[in-house]
Amino acid sequence: MNMLELAFFGLCALIALLGAIATVAAKNPIRGAMGLLSTIVGIAGLYLTLAAEFLATIQLLVYAGAVVILFLFVIMLLGPSAVSKREARGPWARYVGAGALLLSSLAMLALIVRAGPATPTAFAKAPAKFGTIESIGHELFTNALIPFELSGALLLVAVVGAVAVARGKQIDPTLLPAADPKGKEAQS
Amino acid sequence: MPLEYYVIVAAVLFFIGAAGFLIRRNLLVLLMSIEVMLNAVNLTLVAFNRMHAGNHTGQIFTFFIIAIAAAEAAVGLAIVLAFFRLRSTVRSDDADLLRN
């Protein structure tokens, strides 16, 4: 195993994991979006070590360039109210969440222990054009042509739907159940 | 690099995302946790595709997942905006219009 490759892998994995923790733990959603950005960049680096150059590019362009910017736009549109004041969930939901998390982590631990100390399976040498734009594009426009076109239609529908949902329009005030944030009493 | 390292990194990433989705209740953070989980799954797909380097199925799958995640983020954020316009909050606990 190449020492330099291991160092690059460790660096990218560390960036991705720290970014994910920041995403989940940050109180301010802008910090969370920055953590998501760091996760995405780290995973793009991991894709590079997996000989998936095209996907690393797409990851940076689409996720870091479009999705995170969209998140940032919405967070800035909402302003200070994007930070919710009372954050922690009620005890019931918290216990269910923690229990599910504990169970799944135990399952993962059991799987790792059951796999035992077998020698890690190193990758064989990849074929010459594995993961390049040329080969992925060839695959996309031959075997996966119909899903590719359908994903274009899906994106179009998503854009039209997002505009239709988010478009500002006057709301009839009589239809509002509770316009104020803590108007639970007004509902009943 | 061994395959197992990637799978473990992806599993830990997925658990962090799942924990965020279960514990937080800011709608924006929930959407970002979903993105973290999708990224973890993408990482496993690409890693297993690297192990079976004869075809590109895993990478094609990842491509489509990235496209769908982008669409999901757009629609989800639009819904968050509409919800904020209605209730002027982003707490998921306040999304109780259908409860009664």
Short mmCIF file of C-alpha atoms in Angstrom, two decimals:
data_model
loop_
_atom_site.label_atom_id
_atom_site.label_comp_id
_atom_site.label_asym_id
_atom_site.label_seq_id
_atom_site.Cartn_x
_atom_site.Cartn_y
_atom_site.Cartn_z
CA MET A 1 0.00 0.00 0.00
CA ASN A 2 1.37 3.31 -1.07
CA MET A 3 2.14 5.59 1.87
CA LEU A 4 1.25 8.79 -0.01
CA GLU A 5 -2.08 7.33 -1.10
CA LEU A 6 -2.86 6.36 2.47
CA ALA A 7 -2.07 9.89 3.65
CA PHE A 8 -4.34 11.37 0.97
CA PHE A 9 -7.11 8.95 1.86
CA GLY A 10 -6.81 9.76 5.56
CA LEU A 11 -6.83 13.51 4.92
CA CYS A 12 -9.92 13.33 2.71
CA ALA A 13 -11.75 11.01 5.10
CA LEU A 14 -10.92 13.32 8.02
CA ILE A 15 -12.18 16.39 6.11
CA ALA A 16 -15.38 14.55 5.20
CA LEU A 17 -16.07 13.26 8.71
CA LEU A 18 -15.30 16.55 10.47
CA GLY A 19 -17.48 18.34 7.94
CA ALA A 20 -20.34 15.92 8.56
CA ILE A 21 -20.06 16.44 12.32
CA ALA A 22 -20.07 20.21 11.78
CA THR A 23 -23.12 19.90 9.53
CA VAL A 24 -25.05 17.99 12.13
CA ALA A 25 -23.87 19.84 15.24
CA ALA A 26 -23.75 23.45 14.07
CA LYS A 27 -26.29 25.73 15.69
CA ASN A 28 -26.09 28.26 12.87
CA PRO A 29 -27.20 26.69 9.56
CA ILE A 30 -24.59 28.70 7.65
CA ARG A 31 -21.87 26.86 9.60
CA GLY A 32 -23.75 23.68 8.79
CA ALA A 33 -23.69 24.49 5.09
CA MET A 34 -19.94 25.09 5.32
CA GLY A 35 -19.58 21.70 6.99
CA LEU A 36 -21.60 20.13 4.18
CA LEU A 37 -19.26 21.81 1.70
CA SER A 38 -16.25 20.31 3.49
CA THR A 39 -17.88 16.87 3.46
CA ILE A 40 -18.48 17.16 -0.27
CA VAL A 41 -14.93 18.24 -1.01
CA GLY A 42 -13.56 15.39 1.11
CA ILE A 43 -15.73 12.86 -0.69
CA ALA A 44 -14.63 14.25 -4.06
CA GLY A 45 -11.05 13.55 -2.93
CA LEU A 46 -12.05 10.01 -1.96
CA TYR A 47 -13.57 9.56 -5.44
CA LEU A 48 -10.20 10.53 -6.90
CA THR A 49 -8.50 7.72 -4.96
CA LEU A 50 -11.16 5.37 -6.36
CA ALA A 51 -10.30 6.31 -9.96
CA ALA A 52 -13.67 8.02 -10.46
CA GLU A 53 -12.45 11.28 -11.97
CA PHE A 54 -15.70 12.16 -13.69
CA LEU A 55 -17.70 11.70 -10.51
CA ALA A 56 -15.24 13.81 -8.52
CA THR A 57 -15.76 16.62 -11.03
CA ILE A 58 -19.54 16.23 -10.95
CA GLN A 59 -19.46 16.16 -7.17
CA LEU A 60 -17.63 19.47 -7.01
CA LEU A 61 -19.69 21.11 -9.77
CA VAL A 62 -23.16 19.96 -8.81
CA TYR A 63 -22.94 19.59 -5.03
CA ALA A 64 -20.43 22.22 -4.02
CA GLY A 65 -21.34 24.58 -6.84
CA ALA A 66 -25.10 24.29 -6.93
CA VAL A 67 -26.67 22.48 -3.98
CA VAL A 68 -24.65 24.14 -1.20
CA ILE A 69 -25.10 27.55 -2.84
CA LEU A 70 -28.84 26.91 -2.99
CA PHE A 71 -28.81 26.07 0.73
CA LEU A 72 -26.87 29.25 1.44
CA PHE A 73 -29.30 31.34 -0.59
CA VAL A 74 -32.26 29.99 1.32
CA ILE A 75 -30.53 30.42 4.70
CA MET A 76 -29.69 34.01 3.87
CA LEU A 77 -33.22 34.59 2.57
CA LEU A 78 -34.63 33.47 5.89
CA GLY A 79 -32.19 35.62 7.81
CA PRO A 80 -31.77 35.26 11.57
CA SER A 81 -34.94 33.18 11.85
CA ALA A 82 -33.15 30.30 10.13
CA VAL A 83 -31.71 29.51 13.57
CA SER A 84 -34.41 27.84 15.59
CA LYS A 85 -34.34 28.87 19.21
CA ARG A 86 -35.45 25.83 21.13
CA GLU A 87 -33.52 23.09 19.43
CA ALA A 88 -33.68 19.87 21.40
CA ARG A 89 -36.54 17.52 20.65
CA GLY A 90 -38.93 16.25 23.27
CA PRO A 91 -37.76 13.31 25.39
CA TRP A 92 -39.89 10.74 23.55
CA ALA A 93 -38.50 11.47 20.08
CA ARG A 94 -35.01 11.80 21.48
CA TYR A 95 -35.10 8.38 23.14
CA VAL A 96 -36.46 6.73 19.99
CA GLY A 97 -33.76 8.42 17.90
CA ALA A 98 -30.96 7.52 20.29
CA GLY A 99 -32.23 3.94 20.53
CA ALA A 100 -32.37 3.49 16.77
CA LEU A 101 -28.92 4.99 16.45
CA LEU A 102 -27.50 2.74 19.17
CA LEU A 103 -29.07 -0.36 17.62
CA SER A 104 -27.72 0.38 14.16
CA SER A 105 -24.24 1.20 15.49
CA LEU A 106 -24.26 -2.09 17.42
CA ALA A 107 -25.31 -3.89 14.23
CA MET A 108 -22.42 -2.30 12.36
CA LEU A 109 -20.00 -3.21 15.14
CA ALA A 110 -21.28 -6.81 15.09
CA LEU A 111 -20.77 -6.97 11.33
CA ILE A 112 -17.21 -5.65 11.64
CA VAL A 113 -16.38 -8.10 14.43
CA ARG A 114 -17.95 -10.97 12.51
CA ALA A 115 -15.86 -10.15 9.45
CA GLY A 116 -12.87 -10.72 11.70
CA PRO A 117 -9.27 -9.74 11.20
CA ALA A 118 -9.20 -10.90 7.60
CA THR A 119 -6.66 -9.23 5.36
CA PRO A 120 -8.16 -6.14 3.72
CA THR A 121 -9.03 -6.67 0.09
CA ALA A 122 -6.86 -4.35 -1.96
CA PHE A 123 -8.16 -3.26 -5.34
CA ALA A 124 -6.86 -4.78 -8.51
CA LYS A 125 -5.38 -2.40 -11.03
CA ALA A 126 -8.15 -0.55 -12.81
CA PRO A 127 -8.56 -0.78 -16.59
CA ALA A 128 -7.02 2.04 -18.56
CA LYS A 129 -10.10 4.21 -19.11
CA PHE A 130 -11.97 3.37 -15.91
CA GLY A 131 -14.01 6.28 -14.60
CA THR A 132 -12.99 8.87 -17.17
CA ILE A 133 -15.45 11.26 -18.80
CA GLU A 134 -15.12 9.35 -22.06
CA SER A 135 -16.08 5.96 -20.70
CA ILE A 136 -18.85 7.25 -18.41
CA GLY A 137 -20.27 9.35 -21.22
CA HIS A 138 -20.20 6.35 -23.54
CA GLU A 139 -22.04 4.32 -20.93
CA LEU A 140 -24.56 7.11 -20.31
CA PHE A 141 -25.42 7.53 -23.97
CA THR A 142 -25.67 3.83 -24.80
CA ASN A 143 -26.82 1.61 -21.94
CA ALA A 144 -28.30 4.28 -19.68
CA LEU A 145 -29.75 6.58 -22.33
CA ILE A 146 -33.39 6.33 -21.27
CA PRO A 147 -32.71 6.92 -17.53
CA PHE A 148 -30.48 9.82 -18.55
CA GLU A 149 -33.23 11.48 -20.55
CA LEU A 150 -35.73 10.76 -17.81
CA SER A 151 -33.48 12.42 -15.24
CA GLY A 152 -33.50 15.50 -17.46
CA ALA A 153 -37.29 15.47 -17.40
CA LEU A 154 -37.19 14.97 -13.63
CA LEU A 155 -34.95 18.00 -13.17
CA LEU A 156 -37.28 20.09 -15.33
CA VAL A 157 -40.29 19.00 -13.29
CA ALA A 158 -38.39 19.70 -10.05
CA VAL A 159 -37.48 23.21 -11.18
CA VAL A 160 -41.06 24.00 -12.24
CA GLY A 161 -42.39 22.52 -9.00
CA ALA A 162 -39.90 24.44 -6.85
CA VAL A 163 -40.86 27.71 -8.54
CA ALA A 164 -44.56 26.92 -8.16
CA VAL A 165 -44.20 26.10 -4.47
CA ALA A 166 -41.83 28.89 -3.48
CA ARG A 167 -43.41 31.66 -5.57
CA GLY A 168 -44.61 34.45 -3.33
CA LYS A 169 -48.32 34.95 -3.44
CA GLN A 170 -50.83 36.52 -1.10
CA ILE A 171 -52.29 34.10 1.38
CA ASP A 172 -55.88 34.57 2.43
CA PRO A 173 -55.53 35.46 6.13
CA THR A 174 -58.74 33.65 7.01
CA LEU A 175 -57.19 30.39 5.80
CA LEU A 176 -54.21 30.73 8.13
CA PRO A 177 -54.56 28.45 11.16
CA ALA A 178 -51.85 30.22 13.13
CA ALA A 179 -49.84 33.02 11.62
CA ASP A 180 -47.86 33.65 14.79
CA PRO A 181 -45.08 31.17 15.70
CA LYS A 182 -46.55 30.06 19.01
CA GLY A 183 -50.21 30.21 18.21
CA LYS A 184 -51.22 26.74 19.26
CA GLU A 185 -54.21 28.12 21.18
CA ALA A 186 -55.59 29.94 18.17
CA GLN A 187 -55.97 26.59 16.40
CA SER A 188 -58.54 25.07 18.70
CA MET B 1 -6.43 1.33 -0.61
CA PRO B 2 -8.51 -1.53 0.78
CA LEU B 3 -12.23 -1.57 0.17
CA GLU B 4 -13.03 -1.93 3.86
CA TYR B 5 -11.67 1.51 4.72
CA TYR B 6 -14.08 3.17 2.34
CA VAL B 7 -17.03 1.15 3.63
CA ILE B 8 -16.23 2.07 7.24
CA VAL B 9 -15.83 5.77 6.39
CA ALA B 10 -19.14 5.67 4.51
CA ALA B 11 -20.90 3.88 7.39
CA VAL B 12 -19.68 6.45 9.91
CA LEU B 13 -20.77 9.26 7.59
CA PHE B 14 -24.19 7.67 7.23
CA PHE B 15 -24.58 7.35 11.01
CA ILE B 16 -23.62 11.00 11.51
CA GLY B 17 -26.22 12.01 8.93
CA ALA B 18 -28.86 9.74 10.45
CA ALA B 19 -28.14 11.07 13.93
CA GLY B 20 -28.55 14.62 12.67
CA PHE B 21 -31.81 13.73 10.99
CA LEU B 22 -33.15 12.09 14.14
CA ILE B 23 -31.96 14.59 16.73
CA ARG B 24 -32.11 18.04 15.14
CA ARG B 25 -35.33 19.81 14.34
CA ASN B 26 -34.25 22.69 12.16
CA LEU B 27 -35.68 21.90 8.72
CA LEU B 28 -32.59 23.22 6.92
CA VAL B 29 -30.30 21.03 9.01
CA LEU B 30 -32.58 18.04 8.33
CA LEU B 31 -32.19 18.58 4.57
CA MET B 32 -28.42 18.87 4.95
CA SER B 33 -28.34 15.62 6.97
CA ILE B 34 -30.14 13.91 4.09
CA GLU B 35 -27.41 15.17 1.76
CA VAL B 36 -24.73 13.73 4.07
CA MET B 37 -26.48 10.33 4.04
CA LEU B 38 -26.80 10.38 0.23
CA ASN B 39 -23.10 11.18 -0.03
CA ALA B 40 -22.23 8.23 2.22
CA VAL B 41 -24.25 5.88 0.02
CA ASN B 42 -22.61 7.29 -3.10
CA LEU B 43 -19.20 6.59 -1.58
CA THR B 44 -20.03 2.91 -1.03
CA LEU B 45 -21.39 2.59 -4.57
CA VAL B 46 -18.23 4.04 -6.09
CA ALA B 47 -16.00 1.93 -3.83
CA PHE B 48 -17.76 -1.31 -4.76
CA ASN B 49 -17.68 -0.29 -8.41
CA ARG B 50 -13.90 0.13 -8.09
CA MET B 51 -13.73 -3.46 -6.84
CA HIS B 52 -15.62 -4.74 -9.90
CA ALA B 53 -13.88 -2.55 -12.43
CA GLY B 54 -15.28 -4.37 -15.44
CA ASN B 55 -18.24 -2.04 -15.84
CA HIS B 56 -19.43 1.34 -14.60
CA THR B 57 -22.78 0.43 -13.05
CA GLY B 58 -22.02 1.86 -9.61
CA GLN B 59 -20.72 5.12 -11.01
CA ILE B 60 -23.75 5.50 -13.29
CA PHE B 61 -25.96 4.91 -10.25
CA THR B 62 -24.04 7.58 -8.36
CA PHE B 63 -24.50 9.97 -11.26
CA PHE B 64 -28.25 9.55 -11.12
CA ILE B 65 -28.32 9.80 -7.34
CA ILE B 66 -26.49 13.13 -7.57
CA ALA B 67 -29.03 14.37 -10.14
CA ILE B 68 -31.95 13.29 -7.97
CA ALA B 69 -30.36 14.79 -4.86
CA ALA B 70 -30.11 18.12 -6.65
CA ALA B 71 -33.80 17.96 -7.57
CA GLU B 72 -34.67 16.95 -4.01
CA ALA B 73 -32.72 19.87 -2.55
CA ALA B 74 -34.49 22.32 -4.87
CA VAL B 75 -37.98 21.04 -4.05
CA GLY B 76 -37.22 20.61 -0.34
CA LEU B 77 -35.89 24.15 0.01
CA ALA B 78 -38.91 25.49 -1.86
CA ILE B 79 -41.15 23.69 0.62
CA VAL B 80 -39.12 25.11 3.52
CA LEU B 81 -39.58 28.59 2.05
CA ALA B 82 -43.33 28.11 1.67
CA PHE B 83 -43.54 26.73 5.21
CA PHE B 84 -41.57 29.66 6.54
CA ARG B 85 -43.91 32.06 4.75
CA LEU B 86 -46.88 30.35 6.38
CA ARG B 87 -45.61 29.97 9.96
CA SER B 88 -42.48 32.19 10.05
CA THR B 89 -40.40 29.44 11.62
CA VAL B 90 -38.24 26.55 10.43
CA ARG B 91 -38.79 24.23 13.37
CA SER B 92 -40.05 20.86 12.20
CA ASP B 93 -42.25 20.56 15.30
CA ASP B 94 -44.34 23.46 14.05
CA ALA B 95 -45.28 21.56 10.89
CA ASP B 96 -48.48 20.24 12.44
CA LEU B 97 -51.13 21.50 10.03
CA LEU B 98 -52.38 17.98 9.36
CA ARG B 99 -52.38 16.83 12.97
CA ASN B 100 -55.95 17.64 13.98
#
